[in-house]
mmCIF file of C-alpha atoms (C1' of nucleotides) in Angstrom:
data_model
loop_
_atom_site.group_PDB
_atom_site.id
_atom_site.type_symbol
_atom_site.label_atom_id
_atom_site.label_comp_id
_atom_site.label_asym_id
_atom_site.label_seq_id
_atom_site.Cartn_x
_atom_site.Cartn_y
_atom_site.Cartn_z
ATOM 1 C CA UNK Y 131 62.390 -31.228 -41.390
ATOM 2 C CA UNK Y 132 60.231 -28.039 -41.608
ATOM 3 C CA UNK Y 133 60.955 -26.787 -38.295
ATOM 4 C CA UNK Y 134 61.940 -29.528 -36.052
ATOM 5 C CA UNK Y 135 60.131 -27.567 -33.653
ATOM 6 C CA UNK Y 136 56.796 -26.903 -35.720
ATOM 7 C CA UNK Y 137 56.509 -30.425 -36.299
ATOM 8 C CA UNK Y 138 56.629 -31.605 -32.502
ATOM 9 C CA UNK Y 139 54.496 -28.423 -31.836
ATOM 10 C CA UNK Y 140 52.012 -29.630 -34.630
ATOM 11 C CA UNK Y 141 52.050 -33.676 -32.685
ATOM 12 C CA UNK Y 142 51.386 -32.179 -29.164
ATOM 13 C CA UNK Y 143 48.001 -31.434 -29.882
ATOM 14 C CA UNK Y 144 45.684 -34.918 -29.738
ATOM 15 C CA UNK Y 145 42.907 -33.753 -32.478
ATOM 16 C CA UNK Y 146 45.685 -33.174 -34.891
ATOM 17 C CA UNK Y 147 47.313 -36.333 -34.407
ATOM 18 C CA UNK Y 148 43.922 -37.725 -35.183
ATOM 19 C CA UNK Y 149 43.612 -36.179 -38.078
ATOM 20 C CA UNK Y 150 47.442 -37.392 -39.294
ATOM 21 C CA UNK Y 151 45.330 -41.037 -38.242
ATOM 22 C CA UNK Y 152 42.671 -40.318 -40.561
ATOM 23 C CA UNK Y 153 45.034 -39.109 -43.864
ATOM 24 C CA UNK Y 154 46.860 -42.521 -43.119
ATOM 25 C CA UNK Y 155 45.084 -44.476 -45.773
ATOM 26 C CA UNK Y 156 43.741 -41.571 -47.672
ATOM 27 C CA UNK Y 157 43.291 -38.338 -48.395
ATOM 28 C CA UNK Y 158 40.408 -36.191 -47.374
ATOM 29 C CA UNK Y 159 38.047 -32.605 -47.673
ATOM 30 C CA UNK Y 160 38.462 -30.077 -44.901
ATOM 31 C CA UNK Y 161 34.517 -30.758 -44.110
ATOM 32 C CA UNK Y 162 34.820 -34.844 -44.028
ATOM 33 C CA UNK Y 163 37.667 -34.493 -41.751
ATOM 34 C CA UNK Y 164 35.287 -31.463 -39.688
ATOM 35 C CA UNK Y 165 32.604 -33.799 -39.798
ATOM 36 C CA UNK Y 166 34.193 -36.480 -37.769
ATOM 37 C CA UNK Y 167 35.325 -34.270 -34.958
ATOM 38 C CA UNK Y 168 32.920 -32.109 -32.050
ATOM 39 C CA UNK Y 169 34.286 -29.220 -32.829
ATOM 40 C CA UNK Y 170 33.707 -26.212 -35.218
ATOM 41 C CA UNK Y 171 34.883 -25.875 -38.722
ATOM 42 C CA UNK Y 172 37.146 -22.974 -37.642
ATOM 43 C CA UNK Y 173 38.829 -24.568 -34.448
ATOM 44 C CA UNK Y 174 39.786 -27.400 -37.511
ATOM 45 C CA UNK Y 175 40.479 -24.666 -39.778
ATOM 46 C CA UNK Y 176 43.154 -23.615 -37.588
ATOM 47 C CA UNK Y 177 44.364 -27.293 -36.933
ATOM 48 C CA UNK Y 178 44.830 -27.796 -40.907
ATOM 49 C CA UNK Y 179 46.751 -24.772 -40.636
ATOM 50 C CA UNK Y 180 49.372 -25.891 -37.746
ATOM 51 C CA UNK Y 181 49.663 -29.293 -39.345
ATOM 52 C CA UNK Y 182 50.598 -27.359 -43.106
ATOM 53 C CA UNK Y 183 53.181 -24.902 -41.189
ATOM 54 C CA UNK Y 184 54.708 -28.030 -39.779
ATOM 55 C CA UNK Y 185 54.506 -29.622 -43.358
ATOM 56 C CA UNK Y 186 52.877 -32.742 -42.024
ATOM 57 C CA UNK Y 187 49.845 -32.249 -44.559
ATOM 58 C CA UNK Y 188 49.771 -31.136 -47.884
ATOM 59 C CA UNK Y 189 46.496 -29.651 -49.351
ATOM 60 C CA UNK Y 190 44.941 -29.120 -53.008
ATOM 61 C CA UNK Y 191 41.834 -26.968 -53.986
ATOM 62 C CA UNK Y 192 39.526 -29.001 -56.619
ATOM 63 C CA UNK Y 193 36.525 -26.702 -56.842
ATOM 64 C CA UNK Y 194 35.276 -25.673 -53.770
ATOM 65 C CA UNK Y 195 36.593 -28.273 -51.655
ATOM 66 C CA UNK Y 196 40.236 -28.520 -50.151
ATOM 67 C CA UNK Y 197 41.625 -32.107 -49.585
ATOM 68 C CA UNK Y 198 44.098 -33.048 -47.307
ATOM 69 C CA UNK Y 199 46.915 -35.620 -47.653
ATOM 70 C CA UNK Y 200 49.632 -36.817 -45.249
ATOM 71 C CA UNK Y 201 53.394 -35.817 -46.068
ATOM 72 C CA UNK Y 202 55.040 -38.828 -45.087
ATOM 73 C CA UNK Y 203 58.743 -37.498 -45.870
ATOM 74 C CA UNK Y 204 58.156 -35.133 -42.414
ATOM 75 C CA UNK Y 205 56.323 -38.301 -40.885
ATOM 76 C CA UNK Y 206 60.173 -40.168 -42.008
ATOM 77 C CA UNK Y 207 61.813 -36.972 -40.081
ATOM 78 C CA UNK Y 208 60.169 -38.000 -36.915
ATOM 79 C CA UNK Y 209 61.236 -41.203 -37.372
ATOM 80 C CA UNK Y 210 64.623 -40.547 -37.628
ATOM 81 C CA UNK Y 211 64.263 -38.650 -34.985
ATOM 82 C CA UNK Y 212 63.319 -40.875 -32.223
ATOM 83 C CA UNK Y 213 65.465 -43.180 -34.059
ATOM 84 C CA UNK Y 214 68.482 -41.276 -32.915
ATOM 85 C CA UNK Y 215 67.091 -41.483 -29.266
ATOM 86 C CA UNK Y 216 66.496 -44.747 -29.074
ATOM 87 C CA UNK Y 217 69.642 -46.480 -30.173
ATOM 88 C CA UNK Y 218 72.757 -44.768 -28.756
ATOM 89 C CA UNK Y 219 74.387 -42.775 -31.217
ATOM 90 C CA UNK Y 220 77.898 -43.932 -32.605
ATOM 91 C CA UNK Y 221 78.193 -47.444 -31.632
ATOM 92 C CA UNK Y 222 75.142 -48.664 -33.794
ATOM 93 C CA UNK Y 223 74.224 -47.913 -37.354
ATOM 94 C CA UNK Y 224 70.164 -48.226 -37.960
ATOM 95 C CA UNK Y 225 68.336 -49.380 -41.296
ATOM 96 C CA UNK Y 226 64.521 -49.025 -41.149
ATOM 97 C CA UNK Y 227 62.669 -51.627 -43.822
ATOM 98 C CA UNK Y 228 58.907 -52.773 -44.327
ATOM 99 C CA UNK Y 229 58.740 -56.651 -44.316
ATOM 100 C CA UNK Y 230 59.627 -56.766 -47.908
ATOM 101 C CA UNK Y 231 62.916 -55.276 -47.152
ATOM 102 C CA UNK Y 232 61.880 -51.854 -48.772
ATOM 103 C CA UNK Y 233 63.642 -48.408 -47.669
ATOM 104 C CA UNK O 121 53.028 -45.572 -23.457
ATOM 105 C CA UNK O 122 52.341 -43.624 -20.114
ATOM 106 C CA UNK O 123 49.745 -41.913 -21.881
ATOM 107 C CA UNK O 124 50.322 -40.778 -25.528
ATOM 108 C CA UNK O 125 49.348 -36.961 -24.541
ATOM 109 C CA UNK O 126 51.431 -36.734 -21.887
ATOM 110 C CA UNK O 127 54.644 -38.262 -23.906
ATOM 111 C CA UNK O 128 53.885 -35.872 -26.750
ATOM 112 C CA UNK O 129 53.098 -32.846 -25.058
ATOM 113 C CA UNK O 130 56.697 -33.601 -23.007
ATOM 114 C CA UNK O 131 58.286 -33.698 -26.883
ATOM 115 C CA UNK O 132 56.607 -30.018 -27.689
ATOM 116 C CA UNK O 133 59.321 -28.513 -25.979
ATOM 117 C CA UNK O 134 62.673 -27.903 -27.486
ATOM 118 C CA UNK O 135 64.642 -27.963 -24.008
ATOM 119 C CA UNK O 136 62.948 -31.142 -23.089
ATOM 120 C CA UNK O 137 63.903 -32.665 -26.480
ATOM 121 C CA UNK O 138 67.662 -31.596 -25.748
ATOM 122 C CA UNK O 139 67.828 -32.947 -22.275
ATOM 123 C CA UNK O 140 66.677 -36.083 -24.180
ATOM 124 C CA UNK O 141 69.592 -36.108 -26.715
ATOM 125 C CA UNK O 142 71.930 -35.379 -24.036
ATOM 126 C CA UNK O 143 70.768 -38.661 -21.851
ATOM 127 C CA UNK O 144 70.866 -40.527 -25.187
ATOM 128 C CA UNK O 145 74.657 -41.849 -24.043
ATOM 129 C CA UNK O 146 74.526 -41.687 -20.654
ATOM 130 C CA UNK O 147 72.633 -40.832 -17.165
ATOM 131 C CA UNK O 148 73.177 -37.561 -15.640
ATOM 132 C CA UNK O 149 72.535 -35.497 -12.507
ATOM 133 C CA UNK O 150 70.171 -32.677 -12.376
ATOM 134 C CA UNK O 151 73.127 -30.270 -11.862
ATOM 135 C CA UNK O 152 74.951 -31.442 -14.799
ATOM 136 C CA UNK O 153 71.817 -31.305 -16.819
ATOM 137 C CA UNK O 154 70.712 -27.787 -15.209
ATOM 138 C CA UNK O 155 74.927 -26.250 -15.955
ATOM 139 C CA UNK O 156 73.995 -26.892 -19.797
ATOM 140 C CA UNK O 157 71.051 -24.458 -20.297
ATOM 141 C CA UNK O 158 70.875 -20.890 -20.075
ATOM 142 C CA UNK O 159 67.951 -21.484 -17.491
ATOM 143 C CA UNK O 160 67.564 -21.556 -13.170
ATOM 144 C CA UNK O 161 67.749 -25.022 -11.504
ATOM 145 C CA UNK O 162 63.768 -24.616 -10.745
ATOM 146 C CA UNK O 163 62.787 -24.156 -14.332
ATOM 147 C CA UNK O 164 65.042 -27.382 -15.240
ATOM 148 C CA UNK O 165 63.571 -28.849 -12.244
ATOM 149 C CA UNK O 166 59.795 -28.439 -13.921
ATOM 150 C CA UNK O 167 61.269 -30.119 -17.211
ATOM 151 C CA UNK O 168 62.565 -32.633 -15.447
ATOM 152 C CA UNK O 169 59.043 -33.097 -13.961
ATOM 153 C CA UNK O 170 57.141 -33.007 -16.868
ATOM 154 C CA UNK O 171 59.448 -35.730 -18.740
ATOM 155 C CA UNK O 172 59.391 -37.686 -15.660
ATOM 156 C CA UNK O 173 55.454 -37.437 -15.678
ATOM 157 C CA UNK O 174 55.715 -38.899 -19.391
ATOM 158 C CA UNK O 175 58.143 -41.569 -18.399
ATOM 159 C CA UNK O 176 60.392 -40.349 -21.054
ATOM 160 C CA UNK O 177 62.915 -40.634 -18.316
ATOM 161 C CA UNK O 178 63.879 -42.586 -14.563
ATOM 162 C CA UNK O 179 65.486 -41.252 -11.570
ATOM 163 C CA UNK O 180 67.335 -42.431 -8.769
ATOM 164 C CA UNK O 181 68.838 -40.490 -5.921
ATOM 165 C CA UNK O 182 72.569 -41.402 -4.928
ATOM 166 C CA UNK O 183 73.013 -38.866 -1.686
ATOM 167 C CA UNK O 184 72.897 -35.425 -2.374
ATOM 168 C CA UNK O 185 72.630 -36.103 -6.475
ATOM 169 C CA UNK O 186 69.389 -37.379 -8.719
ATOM 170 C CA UNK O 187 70.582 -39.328 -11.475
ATOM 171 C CA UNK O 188 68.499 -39.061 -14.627
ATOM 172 C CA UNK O 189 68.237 -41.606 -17.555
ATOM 173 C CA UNK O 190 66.216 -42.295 -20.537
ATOM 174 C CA UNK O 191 63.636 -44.618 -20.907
ATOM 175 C CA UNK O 192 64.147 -46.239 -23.956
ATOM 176 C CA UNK O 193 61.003 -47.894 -23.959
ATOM 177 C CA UNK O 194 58.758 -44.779 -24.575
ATOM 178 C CA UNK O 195 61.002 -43.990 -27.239
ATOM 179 C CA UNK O 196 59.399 -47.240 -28.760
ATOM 180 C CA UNK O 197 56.619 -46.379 -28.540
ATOM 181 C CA UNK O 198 56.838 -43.392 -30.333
ATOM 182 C CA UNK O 199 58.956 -45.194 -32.872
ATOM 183 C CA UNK O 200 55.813 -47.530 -33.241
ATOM 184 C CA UNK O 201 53.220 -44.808 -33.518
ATOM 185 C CA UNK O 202 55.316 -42.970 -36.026
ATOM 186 C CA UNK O 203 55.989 -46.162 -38.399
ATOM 187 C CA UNK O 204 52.087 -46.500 -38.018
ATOM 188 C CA UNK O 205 51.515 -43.215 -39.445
ATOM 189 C CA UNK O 206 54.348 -43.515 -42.239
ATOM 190 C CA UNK O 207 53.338 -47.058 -43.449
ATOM 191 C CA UNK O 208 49.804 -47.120 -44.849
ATOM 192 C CA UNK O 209 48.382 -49.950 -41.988
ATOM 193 C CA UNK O 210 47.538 -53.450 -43.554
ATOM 194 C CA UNK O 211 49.383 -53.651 -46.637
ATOM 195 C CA UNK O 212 52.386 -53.469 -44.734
ATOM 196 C CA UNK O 213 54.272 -55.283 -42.083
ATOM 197 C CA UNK O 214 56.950 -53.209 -40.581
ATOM 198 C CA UNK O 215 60.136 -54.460 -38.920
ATOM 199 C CA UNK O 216 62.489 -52.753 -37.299
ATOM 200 C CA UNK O 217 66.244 -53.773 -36.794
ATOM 201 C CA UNK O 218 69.643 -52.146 -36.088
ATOM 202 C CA UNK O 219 72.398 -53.067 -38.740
ATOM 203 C CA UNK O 220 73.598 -56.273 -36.174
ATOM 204 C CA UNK O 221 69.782 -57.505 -36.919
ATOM 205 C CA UNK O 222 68.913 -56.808 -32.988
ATOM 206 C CA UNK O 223 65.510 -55.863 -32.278
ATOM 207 C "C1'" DT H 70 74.052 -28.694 15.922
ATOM 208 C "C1'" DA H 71 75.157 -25.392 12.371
ATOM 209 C "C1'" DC H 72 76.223 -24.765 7.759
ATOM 210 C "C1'" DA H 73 76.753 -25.941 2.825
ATOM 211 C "C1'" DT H 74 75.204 -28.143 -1.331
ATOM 212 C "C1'" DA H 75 71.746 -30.389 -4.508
ATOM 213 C "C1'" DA H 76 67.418 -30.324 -5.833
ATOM 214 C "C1'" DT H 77 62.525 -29.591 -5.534
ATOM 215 C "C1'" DT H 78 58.079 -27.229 -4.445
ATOM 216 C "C1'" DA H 79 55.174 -23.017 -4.161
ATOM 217 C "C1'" DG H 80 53.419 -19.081 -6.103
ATOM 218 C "C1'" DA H 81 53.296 -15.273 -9.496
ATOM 219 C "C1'" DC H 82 53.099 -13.753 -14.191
ATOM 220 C "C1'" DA H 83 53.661 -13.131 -19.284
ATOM 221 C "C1'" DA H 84 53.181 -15.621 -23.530
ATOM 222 C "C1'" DA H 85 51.244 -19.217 -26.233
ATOM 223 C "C1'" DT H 86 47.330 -22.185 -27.328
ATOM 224 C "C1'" DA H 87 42.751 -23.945 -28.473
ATOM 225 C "C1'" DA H 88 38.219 -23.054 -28.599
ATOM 226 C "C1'" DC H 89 34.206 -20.113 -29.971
ATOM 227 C "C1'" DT H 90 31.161 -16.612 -32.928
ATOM 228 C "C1'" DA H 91 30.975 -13.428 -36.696
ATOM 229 C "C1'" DA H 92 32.649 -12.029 -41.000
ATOM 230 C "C1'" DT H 93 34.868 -12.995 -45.354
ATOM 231 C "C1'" DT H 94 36.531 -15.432 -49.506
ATOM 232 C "C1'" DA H 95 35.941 -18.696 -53.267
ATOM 233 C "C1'" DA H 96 33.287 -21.612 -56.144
ATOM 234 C "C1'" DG H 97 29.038 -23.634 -57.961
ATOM 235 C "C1'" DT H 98 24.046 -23.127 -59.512
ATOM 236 C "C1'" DG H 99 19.374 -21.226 -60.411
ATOM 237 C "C1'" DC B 144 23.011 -11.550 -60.306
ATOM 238 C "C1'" DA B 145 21.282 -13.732 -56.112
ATOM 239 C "C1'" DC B 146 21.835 -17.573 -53.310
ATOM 240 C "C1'" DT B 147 24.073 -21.688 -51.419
ATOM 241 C "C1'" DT B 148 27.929 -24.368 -49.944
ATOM 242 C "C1'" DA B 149 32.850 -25.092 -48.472
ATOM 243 C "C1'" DA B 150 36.287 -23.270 -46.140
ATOM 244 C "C1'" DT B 151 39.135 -19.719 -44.120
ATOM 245 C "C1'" DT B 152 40.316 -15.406 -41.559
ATOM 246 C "C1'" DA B 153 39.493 -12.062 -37.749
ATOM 247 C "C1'" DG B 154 38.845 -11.194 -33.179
ATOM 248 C "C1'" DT B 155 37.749 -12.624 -28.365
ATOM 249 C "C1'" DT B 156 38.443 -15.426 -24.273
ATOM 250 C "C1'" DA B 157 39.659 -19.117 -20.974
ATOM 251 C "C1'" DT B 158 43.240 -22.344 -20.159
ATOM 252 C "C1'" DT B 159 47.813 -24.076 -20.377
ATOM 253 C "C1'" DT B 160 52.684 -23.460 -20.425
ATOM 254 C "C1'" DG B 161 57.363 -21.853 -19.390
ATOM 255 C "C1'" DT B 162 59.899 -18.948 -16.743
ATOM 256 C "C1'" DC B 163 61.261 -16.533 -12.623
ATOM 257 C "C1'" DT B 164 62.173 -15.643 -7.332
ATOM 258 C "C1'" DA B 165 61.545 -17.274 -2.732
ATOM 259 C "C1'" DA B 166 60.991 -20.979 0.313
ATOM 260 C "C1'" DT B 167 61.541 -25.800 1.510
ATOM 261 C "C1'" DT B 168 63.363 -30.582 1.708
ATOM 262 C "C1'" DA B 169 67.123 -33.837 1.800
ATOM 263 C "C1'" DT B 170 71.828 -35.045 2.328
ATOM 264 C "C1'" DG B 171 76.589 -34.499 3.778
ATOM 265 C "C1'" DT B 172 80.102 -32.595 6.875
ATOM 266 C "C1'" DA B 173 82.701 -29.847 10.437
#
DNA sequence: TACATAATTAGACAAATAACTAATTAAGTG
DNA sequence: CACTTAATTAGTTATTTGTCTAATTATGTA
């Protein structure tokens, strides 16, 4: 994980974990993600910068526009994370699948 | 979940997280928390608060002592908001099992 | 009651955070 | 080049957060 820290950092703030809701099914330009939110394009300037230090986005330039994607490896991290909370550690091994028995 | 910013908010903090992990096996007094870190009893006392305010954790008072203990359940929920974010919603079901096939 | 122990609450303060406006960078177009 | 659009960086400010010391509450015991 990045930082463990960064990451949980990054999550504490609810307009950024919209914005992790939004890159869920697709990725998306700095300004459509701006668009959607009351707030200025700097204050979500700086929020597409926390989530990238954490690693929790990814971003590529294509012309003048910057799109964002979700990194789901960190999104895994936390996962494994709270995984290792919830089940007492030691007595119980976990395995994590979709409903088709994927990893 | 209590309410999502409150639980996350309660995870931005790397002491909170540890007092987490060290409730994972078993309930502990305040003291016995509070002897671990490198902090005063108040200070603790505020984290305590603040997870408590979350309902990341229970307490109980047995005489002098306040016995705290994780609640598994908010740990969950954050399971369930994470696997929401890490499987692209409606294309996938998710299921989530320990290696004995418990839920 | 008087004292000790466990823990919290109150209040102060420095550091971190999230928002804004203004300025800047980068790319596209006449 | 001049201008527009997309986005970020710089700098300021109010609010929130994490820590501390001092005071208080609650319980147990001689």
């Amino acid at each position: 994980m990045a930082s463990q820290n960064k990451v949980f950092k990054a999550l504490a703030d609810p307009t950024r974990r919209e914005i992790l809701n939004m890159l869920r099914r697709k990725e998306m330009t700095a300004g459509e993600l701006a668009k959607r939110f009351d707030m200025t394009k700097p204050s979500m300037s700086h929020h597409f910068s926390v989530l990238k230090g954490a690693d929790l986005i990814v971003s590529r330039r294509d012309g003048q526009q910057i799109w964002y994607a979700l990194n789901t490896t960190v999104v895994q991290d936390i996962l494994t994370w709270a995984l290792g909370l919830a089940h007492e550690s030691g007595t119980q091994k976990v395995k994590l699948r979709t409903a088709n028995n994927e990893i």
